[in-house]
Amino acid sequence: MRLLLVEDDRLLAEGLVRQLGKAGFSVDTTPSAREAVVLGEQEDYRAVVLDLGLPDGNGLDVLRKWRTNHVSCPVLILTARGDWQDKVNGLKAGADDYLAKPFQTEELIARLNALVRRSEGRIHTQVKAGRFELDENRQSLKMDDGVEHTLTGTEFRLLRCLMSRPGHVFSKEQLMEQLYNLNDSPSENVIEAYIRRLRKLVGSETISTRRGQGYIFNAIP
C-alpha cells in the first residue's frame, strides 16, 4: 500500500517511514505543503498522513485543495494534543481521521489500516479472495488447507494489491507504483521475480498473465 507522509519533523518522519514500511506500506515523504499538493494530485496513494503545521503553508489548505480537485484518498491529520479546533476544522475540510501528537506508532498504523479497509468496503483485517486469506496484521497468507505462510514485506504488498481486486488486470507500472516509493530504483524485472515466487505459493492458475497488459488474481473457489 502506497502512502504519503507530509511531515516537517525529519527525525519523526524517518522513524515513521521505518515503522510503516514494516507494516506493509511504501512511503513517500515531503516536509513541504506545496510539494504535498502536487504529489497528492499526481500519485496514486491509498492513504495520506498530513501534519497541519508545515513551514511553507497550512496542512488544512493542502487538504482543501485536494478535496477541491477531487483527490479522494483517505487522509489522517496530525494535530497538537488538546487542540480540538484543529480536529474540527480538519474533519470539516475533508479529513477522515485525526491523531494528536505525541502518539504511539502502533495506533497510527491501526488507524491507517482501518481507513484503507473502509475505503475498500471491508470491515475485517483479512483480505479474502477465492481459497486464500491474507492477514494484514500478521502479514501472512493462509491457504484453504489451513497452512499459513509468512510473507516478506514486498510479497505482502504485491499480493495484497492483487487480492484487493480479483479479476482486475494490474499493469506492471501500477504494481510498481504501489510497491515502491519515489526514491526507490527497482529493476524492470523485479515484478516478474516476485510473481514467480508468489505463484509457488498460490499456483500459476491463480495469478495469470494477460500478455501485453499485466497480471490478474483469479479468485478460484
Short mmCIF file of C-alpha atoms in Angstrom, two decimals, residues 73-156:
data_model
loop_
_atom_site.label_atom_id
_atom_site.label_comp_id
_atom_site.label_asym_id
_atom_site.label_seq_id
_atom_site.Cartn_x
_atom_site.Cartn_y
_atom_site.Cartn_z
CA CYS A 73 -7.91 9.01 -0.81
CA PRO A 74 -8.30 8.78 3.00
CA VAL A 75 -6.43 11.48 4.94
CA LEU A 76 -5.38 11.28 8.59
CA ILE A 77 -4.32 14.62 10.07
CA LEU A 78 -1.78 15.08 12.87
CA THR A 79 -2.76 17.73 15.42
CA ALA A 80 -1.38 19.21 18.64
CA ARG A 81 -2.67 17.46 21.74
CA GLY A 82 -5.77 19.13 23.15
CA ASP A 83 -6.31 21.39 20.13
CA TRP A 84 -9.93 20.44 19.49
CA GLN A 85 -10.43 23.25 16.99
CA ASP A 86 -7.80 21.76 14.63
CA LYS A 87 -9.63 18.44 14.79
CA VAL A 88 -12.98 20.02 13.99
CA ASN A 89 -11.54 22.16 11.18
CA GLY A 90 -9.72 19.17 9.73
CA LEU A 91 -12.82 16.99 9.64
CA LYS A 92 -14.81 19.82 8.07
CA ALA A 93 -12.09 20.26 5.42
CA GLY A 94 -12.37 16.60 4.41
CA ALA A 95 -10.09 14.64 6.76
CA ASP A 96 -11.16 11.08 7.54
CA ASP A 97 -9.44 10.76 10.92
CA TYR A 98 -7.04 12.56 13.24
CA LEU A 99 -4.33 11.74 15.76
CA ALA A 100 -2.86 14.07 18.39
CA LYS A 101 0.89 14.37 18.95
CA PRO A 102 2.67 12.70 20.63
CA PHE A 103 1.26 9.34 19.59
CA GLN A 104 2.16 5.67 19.51
CA THR A 105 3.13 4.38 16.07
CA GLU A 106 1.02 1.26 16.64
CA GLU A 107 -2.10 3.44 16.94
CA LEU A 108 -1.22 5.33 13.76
CA ILE A 109 -0.78 2.07 11.84
CA ALA A 110 -4.05 0.67 13.22
CA ARG A 111 -5.93 3.81 12.21
CA LEU A 112 -4.40 3.80 8.72
CA ASN A 113 -5.31 0.16 8.18
CA ALA A 114 -8.86 0.92 9.31
CA LEU A 115 -9.09 3.85 6.88
CA VAL A 116 -7.89 1.71 3.99
CA ARG A 117 -10.32 -1.08 4.92
CA ARG A 118 -13.25 1.33 4.93
CA SER A 119 -12.19 2.84 1.60
CA GLU A 120 -12.22 -0.68 0.15
CA GLY A 121 -15.57 -1.56 1.68
CA ARG A 122 -14.14 -4.08 4.17
CA ILE A 123 -14.64 -4.46 7.91
CA HIS A 124 -12.16 -7.26 8.66
CA THR A 125 -8.34 -7.21 8.76
CA GLN A 126 -8.23 -10.19 6.40
CA VAL A 127 -8.34 -9.86 2.62
CA LYS A 128 -10.13 -12.89 1.21
CA ALA A 129 -10.09 -13.95 -2.42
CA GLY A 130 -11.05 -17.43 -3.55
CA ARG A 131 -9.31 -20.08 -1.46
CA PHE A 132 -6.86 -17.65 0.10
CA GLU A 133 -6.88 -15.31 3.08
CA LEU A 134 -4.31 -12.55 3.59
CA ASP A 135 -3.84 -11.35 7.17
CA GLU A 136 -2.79 -7.69 7.34
CA ASN A 137 -1.69 -7.81 10.97
CA ARG A 138 0.44 -10.93 10.64
CA GLN A 139 1.50 -10.28 7.02
CA SER A 140 0.80 -13.91 6.24
CA LEU A 141 -1.14 -15.94 3.70
CA LYS A 142 -3.50 -18.68 4.87
CA MET A 143 -4.28 -21.49 2.44
CA ASP A 144 -7.58 -23.35 2.22
CA ASP A 145 -5.99 -26.34 3.97
CA GLY A 146 -5.17 -24.18 6.99
CA VAL A 147 -1.44 -23.88 6.27
CA GLU A 148 -0.11 -20.36 6.90
CA HIS A 149 2.87 -18.81 5.11
CA THR A 150 4.74 -15.76 6.40
CA LEU A 151 5.44 -13.23 3.64
CA THR A 152 8.23 -10.73 3.12
CA GLY A 153 7.24 -7.08 3.04
CA THR A 154 7.34 -6.89 -0.76
CA GLU A 155 5.50 -10.20 -1.20
CA PHE A 156 2.80 -8.96 1.15
#
